[in-house]
Coordinates of C-alpha atoms and ligand atoms in Angstrom, one line a residue:
M111 CA -26.1 42.0 -42.7
S112 CA -24.4 39.1 -42.2
D113 CA -21.0 36.7 -43.9
A114 CA -19.3 33.8 -43.3
T115 CA -16.8 35.2 -40.5
D116 CA -20.3 36.5 -38.9
A117 CA -21.3 32.8 -39.3
R118 CA -18.5 31.5 -37.3
L119 CA -19.4 33.6 -34.4
I120 CA -23.0 32.3 -34.1
A121 CA -21.5 28.4 -34.6
Q122 CA -18.6 29.4 -31.6
Y123 CA -21.5 30.9 -29.6
E124 CA -23.5 27.5 -29.8
A125 CA -20.7 25.8 -29.0
Y126 CA -19.9 27.8 -26.2
P127 CA -22.0 30.6 -24.9
Y128 CA -20.9 32.7 -23.1
P129 CA -19.4 33.1 -20.5
R130 CA -19.2 29.1 -19.0
R131 CA -21.9 29.3 -16.6
D132 CA -23.6 27.0 -14.0
P133 CA -26.6 27.3 -13.2
R134 CA -26.0 25.7 -9.5
D135 CA -24.1 28.0 -8.6
E136 CA -26.9 30.3 -8.4
A137 CA -28.5 29.3 -5.5
K138 CA -24.1 30.5 -4.0
R139 CA -24.1 33.8 -5.8
L140 CA -25.1 37.4 -7.9
I141 CA -23.0 38.0 -10.2
V142 CA -22.7 41.9 -10.4
G143 CA -21.3 43.9 -12.4
S144 CA -21.3 46.9 -14.5
P145 CA -22.8 48.0 -17.2
S146 CA -26.8 47.1 -15.9
H147 CA -26.6 47.1 -12.0
L148 CA -29.9 48.9 -10.8
R149 CA -28.4 51.6 -9.0
E150 CA -25.7 52.9 -11.7
I151 CA -29.4 53.1 -14.1
D152 CA -31.1 54.8 -11.9
H153 CA -28.1 56.7 -11.1
W154 CA -26.4 57.7 -14.3
V155 CA -29.0 56.4 -16.7
F156 CA -32.3 58.5 -14.8
G157 CA -30.5 61.3 -13.2
A158 CA -31.7 59.6 -10.0
T159 CA -35.2 61.3 -11.0
R160 CA -37.2 58.2 -12.6
G161 CA -39.7 57.4 -9.7
T162 CA -39.6 54.0 -8.9
D163 CA -42.8 53.3 -9.0
R164 CA -42.6 53.5 -12.9
P165 CA -42.0 50.2 -14.6
L166 CA -38.9 49.8 -16.1
R167 CA -38.3 47.8 -18.9
A168 CA -34.9 46.7 -20.4
L169 CA -33.3 45.4 -22.9
I170 CA -30.9 42.6 -22.7
A171 CA -29.2 43.4 -26.1
G172 CA -26.8 39.6 -26.9
G173 CA -27.8 38.6 -23.3
G174 CA -25.1 35.6 -23.7
T175 CA -25.6 32.8 -20.7
G176 CA -28.0 35.6 -18.9
D177 CA -25.8 37.5 -16.0
G178 CA -26.6 41.2 -16.9
T179 CA -30.3 39.3 -17.7
L180 CA -30.1 37.3 -13.7
M181 CA -28.6 40.7 -11.7
L182 CA -31.3 43.0 -13.6
A183 CA -34.6 41.0 -13.0
Q184 CA -32.7 40.0 -9.7
Q185 CA -32.2 43.3 -8.3
M186 CA -35.8 44.7 -9.1
A187 CA -37.9 41.4 -8.1
S188 CA -35.6 41.8 -4.6
A189 CA -36.4 45.9 -4.9
G190 CA -39.9 45.3 -5.9
R191 CA -39.7 47.3 -8.7
P192 CA -42.3 46.8 -11.2
G193 CA -40.4 46.2 -14.6
T194 CA -39.9 44.1 -17.6
V195 CA -36.2 42.2 -18.9
T196 CA -36.0 41.0 -22.4
W197 CA -32.8 38.8 -22.5
L198 CA -32.6 38.8 -26.6
D199 CA -29.8 36.3 -27.9
R200 CA -29.2 33.8 -31.0
S201 CA -26.8 31.6 -29.8
A202 CA -30.1 28.6 -28.9
A203 CA -27.6 27.6 -25.6
S204 CA -26.6 31.1 -24.0
L205 CA -30.5 31.0 -23.9
A206 CA -31.0 26.9 -21.6
I207 CA -28.3 28.0 -19.5
A208 CA -29.7 32.1 -19.4
R209 CA -33.4 30.6 -18.4
A210 CA -31.8 27.1 -16.4
R211 CA -30.2 30.1 -13.7
A212 CA -33.7 32.3 -14.3
E213 CA -35.6 29.7 -13.0
A214 CA -33.1 28.3 -10.5
R215 CA -33.7 31.8 -9.1
S216 CA -37.7 31.8 -9.3
L217 CA -37.4 35.1 -11.3
S218 CA -40.7 35.6 -13.1
N219 CA -39.9 39.6 -14.8
I220 CA -37.8 37.7 -18.0
A221 CA -39.1 37.4 -20.9
W222 CA -36.7 35.3 -23.5
E223 CA -36.6 36.4 -27.3
Q224 CA -34.0 34.6 -29.5
R225 CA -33.5 36.7 -32.2
S226 CA -30.2 39.0 -34.2
I227 CA -30.0 42.6 -32.4
L228 CA -30.4 43.3 -36.5
D229 CA -34.0 42.4 -37.2
L230 CA -34.9 44.1 -34.1
P231 CA -36.6 47.5 -36.3
G232 CA -39.7 46.8 -37.4
S233 CA -39.9 43.7 -34.6
G234 CA -42.8 45.1 -32.7
L235 CA -40.0 44.5 -29.2
G236 CA -39.9 47.7 -27.6
P237 CA -39.3 50.2 -27.2
F238 CA -37.0 49.9 -23.8
D239 CA -36.7 52.4 -21.5
Y240 CA -33.0 50.7 -20.5
I241 CA -31.2 48.7 -23.1
E242 CA -27.7 47.6 -21.9
C243 CA -25.6 45.8 -24.4
C244 CA -22.7 44.0 -23.0
G245 CA -19.6 43.0 -25.3
V246 CA -21.4 42.5 -27.8
L247 CA -20.9 44.9 -30.5
H248 CA -16.9 44.1 -31.4
H249 CA -18.3 41.6 -32.4
M250 CA -21.1 42.2 -34.7
P251 CA -19.6 43.2 -38.4
D252 CA -21.0 46.6 -38.9
P253 CA -20.9 48.3 -35.2
A254 CA -22.4 51.4 -36.2
V255 CA -25.8 49.3 -37.5
G256 CA -26.0 47.6 -34.3
L257 CA -26.1 50.4 -32.6
R258 CA -28.7 52.1 -34.7
A259 CA -30.8 48.8 -34.7
L260 CA -30.9 48.8 -30.6
V261 CA -31.8 53.0 -31.0
S262 CA -34.4 52.3 -33.3
V263 CA -36.3 50.6 -30.1
L264 CA -35.3 53.1 -27.0
A265 CA -37.3 54.6 -25.0
P266 CA -37.4 58.7 -26.1
G267 CA -36.2 59.5 -22.8
G268 CA -34.1 56.3 -21.9
G269 CA -30.5 55.2 -21.8
M270 CA -28.6 52.8 -22.8
G271 CA -25.6 50.0 -21.0
L272 CA -22.3 50.0 -23.8
M273 CA -19.8 47.4 -23.0
V274 CA -17.1 47.6 -26.1
Y275 CA -12.9 45.7 -25.5
A276 CA -10.1 48.8 -25.5
P277 CA -6.8 48.0 -26.7
H278 CA -4.5 49.2 -24.5
G279 CA -5.8 46.8 -21.9
R280 CA -5.7 43.7 -24.6
T281 CA -2.1 43.7 -25.4
G282 CA -0.9 40.4 -27.0
V283 CA -4.4 39.7 -27.0
Y284 CA -5.0 40.5 -30.5
M285 CA -0.7 39.1 -30.9
M286 CA -2.3 36.0 -30.4
Q287 CA -5.2 35.8 -31.9
D288 CA -3.1 36.0 -35.4
A289 CA -0.8 32.9 -34.1
L290 CA -3.6 31.0 -34.1
R291 CA -4.8 32.1 -37.3
L292 CA -1.6 31.0 -38.7
L293 CA -1.7 28.1 -36.4
A294 CA -5.8 27.1 -36.9
P295 CA -6.8 29.1 -39.5
P296 CA -11.1 29.8 -38.4
E297 CA -11.8 27.7 -41.6
Q298 CA -11.1 24.8 -39.0
P299 CA -13.7 23.0 -36.9
P300 CA -13.7 24.8 -33.1
A301 CA -13.3 21.6 -31.3
E302 CA -9.6 21.2 -33.3
R303 CA -9.1 24.7 -33.5
L304 CA -9.3 25.0 -29.2
D305 CA -7.3 21.7 -28.9
V306 CA -4.6 24.5 -30.7
A307 CA -5.3 26.9 -28.7
R308 CA -5.3 25.3 -25.1
R309 CA -1.7 22.8 -26.3
V310 CA 0.1 26.7 -27.4
M311 CA -1.1 28.2 -23.7
K312 CA 0.9 25.3 -22.0
Q313 CA 4.1 27.0 -24.0
L314 CA 3.5 30.4 -24.4
P315 CA 7.6 32.1 -25.2
E316 CA 8.0 34.0 -21.9
T317 CA 8.2 36.6 -24.0
A318 CA 4.4 36.6 -25.3
W319 CA 2.6 39.6 -24.4
L320 CA -0.6 37.4 -23.1
R321 CA 2.1 36.5 -20.2
N322 CA 2.3 39.9 -19.0
N323 CA -0.9 40.4 -19.3
R324 CA -2.6 41.0 -15.4
N325 CA -6.1 41.6 -16.9
F326 CA -6.7 38.1 -18.0
D327 CA -7.4 35.0 -17.0
D328 CA -10.2 34.1 -19.4
H329 CA -7.7 31.7 -21.4
V330 CA -6.9 28.7 -17.9
N331 CA -9.9 30.4 -15.7
G332 CA -12.8 30.5 -18.4
G333 CA -12.6 27.0 -20.2
D334 CA -13.7 26.8 -23.4
A335 CA -15.9 29.5 -24.0
G336 CA -13.4 32.5 -22.5
L337 CA -10.4 30.5 -24.8
Y338 CA -12.8 30.4 -27.4
D339 CA -13.9 33.6 -26.7
L340 CA -10.7 35.8 -25.6
L341 CA -8.3 33.8 -28.5
L342 CA -10.3 32.2 -31.3
N343 CA -13.2 34.3 -31.7
P344 CA -13.6 35.5 -35.3
R345 CA -13.8 38.7 -35.1
D346 CA -13.5 41.4 -32.8
R347 CA -12.3 45.0 -32.8
A348 CA -11.1 47.0 -29.8
F349 CA -12.1 50.6 -29.9
T350 CA -9.7 54.2 -28.5
V351 CA -11.6 56.1 -26.1
P352 CA -11.8 58.4 -29.3
E353 CA -13.1 55.7 -32.1
L354 CA -15.7 54.6 -29.1
H355 CA -17.3 58.5 -29.0
A356 CA -17.2 58.6 -33.0
L357 CA -19.0 54.9 -33.2
L358 CA -21.8 56.7 -30.2
A359 CA -21.5 60.5 -32.1
S360 CA -22.8 58.4 -35.5
E361 CA -25.9 57.4 -33.9
G362 CA -26.9 60.2 -32.1
L363 CA -25.2 59.3 -29.1
E364 CA -23.5 61.4 -26.3
V365 CA -21.9 59.6 -22.5
V366 CA -23.6 60.4 -19.5
C367 CA -20.7 58.5 -18.0
W368 CA -17.8 56.8 -19.3
V369 CA -17.4 53.6 -16.1
E370 CA -15.6 54.5 -13.7
P371 CA -15.2 58.2 -14.5
I372 CA -11.9 58.8 -11.7
R373 CA -10.0 56.5 -14.7
Y374 CA -11.3 58.6 -17.6
D375 CA -9.6 61.4 -16.1
P376 CA -5.8 61.7 -16.8
I377 CA -5.3 65.1 -13.2
P378 CA -4.1 61.7 -10.8
L379 CA -2.5 60.9 -13.4
L380 CA -0.3 63.5 -13.7
P381 CA 1.1 65.3 -10.5
D382 CA 3.6 68.0 -12.1
P383 CA 0.8 71.1 -12.2
R384 CA 3.3 72.0 -15.5
L385 CA 1.3 68.1 -17.4
K386 CA -1.3 69.2 -15.4
A387 CA -1.6 72.3 -16.7
R388 CA -1.5 71.5 -19.9
A389 CA -4.2 68.1 -19.6
E390 CA -6.9 70.5 -17.9
A391 CA -6.6 72.3 -21.6
L392 CA -7.6 69.5 -23.3
D393 CA -11.3 69.1 -24.5
P394 CA -13.5 66.0 -22.3
I395 CA -13.1 63.9 -25.1
A396 CA -9.7 64.7 -25.6
R397 CA -9.0 64.3 -21.9
A398 CA -10.2 60.5 -21.6
A399 CA -8.6 59.8 -24.6
L400 CA -5.5 60.6 -22.7
A401 CA -6.0 58.2 -19.5
E402 CA -6.0 56.0 -21.3
A403 CA -3.0 55.7 -23.8
L404 CA -1.2 57.3 -19.8
A405 CA -2.7 54.0 -18.1
G406 CA -2.8 51.6 -20.9
N407 CA -4.6 48.8 -18.7
M408 CA -8.2 49.3 -19.9
S409 CA -9.6 46.5 -22.1
V410 CA -12.9 47.6 -22.2
H411 CA -15.2 50.3 -22.3
I412 CA -17.9 50.6 -19.9
V413 CA -20.3 53.8 -20.8
Y414 CA -23.8 54.9 -19.9
V415 CA -25.0 57.0 -22.9
R416 CA -28.3 58.9 -23.7
R417 CA -29.7 60.4 -27.2
A418 CA -27.7 63.7 -27.6
A419 CA -30.5 65.1 -28.0
E420 CA -31.8 64.5 -24.4
P421 CA -29.8 65.4 -22.4
V422 CA -30.1 63.5 -18.3
A423 CA -32.0 66.6 -16.2
R424 CA -29.6 65.2 -12.6
A425 CA -31.2 65.1 -9.6
D426 CA -29.6 67.5 -6.9
P427 CA -26.5 65.3 -4.4
F428 CA -26.4 68.1 -2.1
A429 CA -30.0 69.2 -1.3
D430 CA -31.5 68.4 1.9
D431 CA -33.6 65.8 0.7
A432 CA -31.4 64.2 -1.4
V433 CA -30.8 60.3 -0.4
P434 CA -27.2 58.3 -1.2
V435 CA -26.5 54.9 -1.8
C436 CA -23.1 53.0 -1.3
R437 CA -23.1 50.7 -5.4
E438 CA -22.3 47.6 -3.2
V439 CA -20.4 47.4 -0.5
T440 CA -21.4 48.9 3.0
G441 CA -20.9 52.8 4.0
D442 CA -18.7 51.3 6.3
T443 CA -16.4 48.9 5.1
L444 CA -16.1 52.6 2.2
A445 CA -14.7 53.5 5.4
R446 CA -12.4 51.5 6.4
S447 CA -10.7 51.2 3.2
I448 CA -9.1 55.2 4.1
G449 CA -5.5 54.8 5.2
A450 CA -4.1 56.0 7.9
D451 CA -3.2 59.2 5.7
G452 CA -6.3 60.5 5.0
R453 CA -6.0 58.2 1.4
M454 CA -8.4 55.9 -0.1
I455 CA -6.7 53.5 -3.4
L456 CA -9.1 52.3 -5.7
G457 CA -6.8 49.8 -7.0
V458 CA -8.3 49.3 -10.9
D459 CA -6.5 47.1 -12.8
G460 CA -2.2 46.9 -11.4
L461 CA -3.6 50.2 -11.5
R462 CA -3.5 52.1 -7.3
I463 CA -5.3 56.0 -8.0
P464 CA -5.0 57.3 -4.8
I465 CA -8.3 59.4 -3.8
P466 CA -7.6 62.3 -0.9
V467 CA -11.2 62.4 0.7
P468 CA -12.0 64.6 4.2
P469 CA -11.3 63.8 7.5
Q470 CA -14.6 63.3 8.5
A471 CA -15.7 62.0 5.1
G472 CA -15.5 57.9 6.9
A473 CA -18.0 59.6 9.4
I474 CA -20.7 60.6 6.4
L475 CA -19.4 57.2 4.8
R476 CA -20.6 55.3 7.5
L477 CA -24.8 56.6 8.1
I478 CA -25.0 56.1 3.4
D479 CA -27.7 53.7 3.6
G480 CA -29.9 53.9 1.3
T481 CA -32.4 55.5 3.1
R482 CA -31.1 58.4 5.7
S483 CA -31.2 61.9 3.4
V484 CA -28.5 64.0 3.6
A485 CA -30.5 66.4 5.3
R486 CA -30.5 63.4 8.3
I487 CA -26.6 62.3 8.0
G488 CA -26.3 66.5 9.0
E489 CA -28.2 66.3 12.1
E490 CA -26.6 62.9 13.2
L491 CA -23.5 63.9 13.2
A492 CA -25.2 67.3 14.3
A493 CA -25.4 65.7 17.6
R494 CA -21.8 64.5 18.2
G495 CA -20.8 68.4 17.6
I496 CA -20.6 68.6 13.8
K497 CA -21.5 71.7 12.7
D498 CA -23.5 72.3 9.9
D499 CA -21.6 74.0 7.6
A500 CA -18.7 71.1 8.1
F501 CA -21.3 68.8 7.2
R502 CA -21.7 70.8 4.3
K503 CA -18.0 71.0 3.1
A504 CA -17.4 68.2 3.5
W505 CA -20.6 66.0 2.1
H506 CA -19.4 67.6 -0.6
A507 CA -16.1 67.0 -1.5
T508 CA -17.3 63.1 0.0
F509 CA -19.7 62.6 -2.5
T510 CA -18.5 64.3 -5.6
V511 CA -15.1 62.1 -4.8
M512 CA -17.0 59.2 -4.3
E513 CA -19.2 59.6 -7.3
R514 CA -15.9 59.4 -9.7
V515 CA -15.2 56.4 -8.5
N516 CA -19.2 55.2 -8.9
R517 CA -19.1 54.2 -5.2
V518 CA -21.8 56.2 -3.9
L519 CA -25.3 57.4 -6.0
L520 CA -28.2 59.0 -5.2
V521 CA -31.1 56.6 -5.7
A522 CA -34.1 56.6 -7.6
P523 CA -37.0 58.6 -6.0
S524 CA -40.2 56.7 -4.8
G525 CA -43.6 57.1 -6.3
G526 CA -43.8 57.2 -10.1
Ligands
LIG1 C1 -18.9 37.7 -26.1 S1 -20.9 37.7 -25.7 C2 -21.3 39.0 -24.0 C3 -22.8 38.2 -23.1 C4 -23.0 38.8 -22.0 N1 -23.5 40.3 -23.4 C5 -22.3 39.5 -21.4 O1 -21.7 40.4 -21.1 O2 -21.6 37.8 -20.8 C6 -21.2 37.8 -27.0 C7 -22.8 37.7 -27.8 O3 -23.5 38.2 -28.4 C8 -24.3 37.2 -28.9 N2 -24.0 38.0 -30.5 C9 -23.5 38.3 -31.7 N3 -23.9 38.8 -32.3 C10 -25.4 38.5 -32.0 C11 -26.3 39.7 -33.1 N4 -26.7 39.6 -34.3 N5 -27.8 39.8 -32.0 C12 -28.1 39.2 -31.0 N6 -27.2 38.2 -30.3 C13 -25.0 37.9 -30.5 C14 -24.2 35.7 -29.0 O4 -24.5 35.2 -29.6 C15 -23.6 35.6 -27.0 O5 -24.2 35.3 -26.5

């Protein structure tokens, strides 16, 4: 299914491949994030039960200039994990950039497919154990049809990492899109529209909501591609929590993790006990919707999903042989972020969420390195005089909260 708007979307990503990337920068840094961080896939999608020797067949659908593809392929290569990451997108210009970035890293575990997501059913591609679709469904003529095409190539027991726009944190974006549509209608050539948008950015009225929205800088620092994608995109729509839940349910999918889980919990935002009781009485989706509406700062939703009929089996994080790992920064860095008052502050899009942690959390976090088991951490702490039952209690509290902020996860078991 295609339409005139979709044809403009194709033209946009040929003229302004997104996001703007320079392959030379691969020598300096790897861009990491959610979804599709290998540690998140291991933990959230497969419950830390899928062996590291099992090849991972991954599809990055609407891969753009390659951020998700490069991150996952590099993380798999660095960890010696078998499998292939398939980049798929319609945009030839994006393909050229993504490929050059992969070449700069000498990655040989990527397959390239220049085609539409809508052509996946019956394409012979797949099945895939993991599918990413980040920032794409909300541009499609019918997101449910796009999602269905992805589900058609999802292997049994597999899962997906999705990102779609969320409305409240995009306050100001749609107003500015309306304004620019009047000044530079979508029928006009992209370069002309871009020129108009650039001029408008130089004289935004002081009351324009976009000016007060701290969630973005694509229109300021994202180059032509960033400005076009944010404010001149021929089609984008945003999903509230209940809307995304309904979209997923329509295709038989269920969220296994909203990233970060704590952001979707209204309780830390409502210390008043009477309000807390009311919030606790709500069903899980209503609670997440309440957190979204209260915080008002979510500009995207990132979710890991599986078929509702295939709930994830999770490894026990409190078992002796469980091996915790910090998602990105080291345990030492996490430990150092604990304040004198015994709280960590999670800063997310302008919102500061205080996270109380137990007194032993710092010592535990410093021992988490992705190889030590829970039992071994307990033994090392016992040698410093911390009794086993005190450690178990502290580990329970520490892991529970650090998982909710997506900072400490479990490693996948070695083997097949
Ligand atoms: C906003 S970019 C996101 C790129 C990348 N996923 C990221 O997050 O950095 C949207 C991408 O989706 C691609 N796209 C849109 N509709 C598509 C379709 N039907 N099939 C394949 N790719 C599509 C565009 O070409 C573009 O590269």
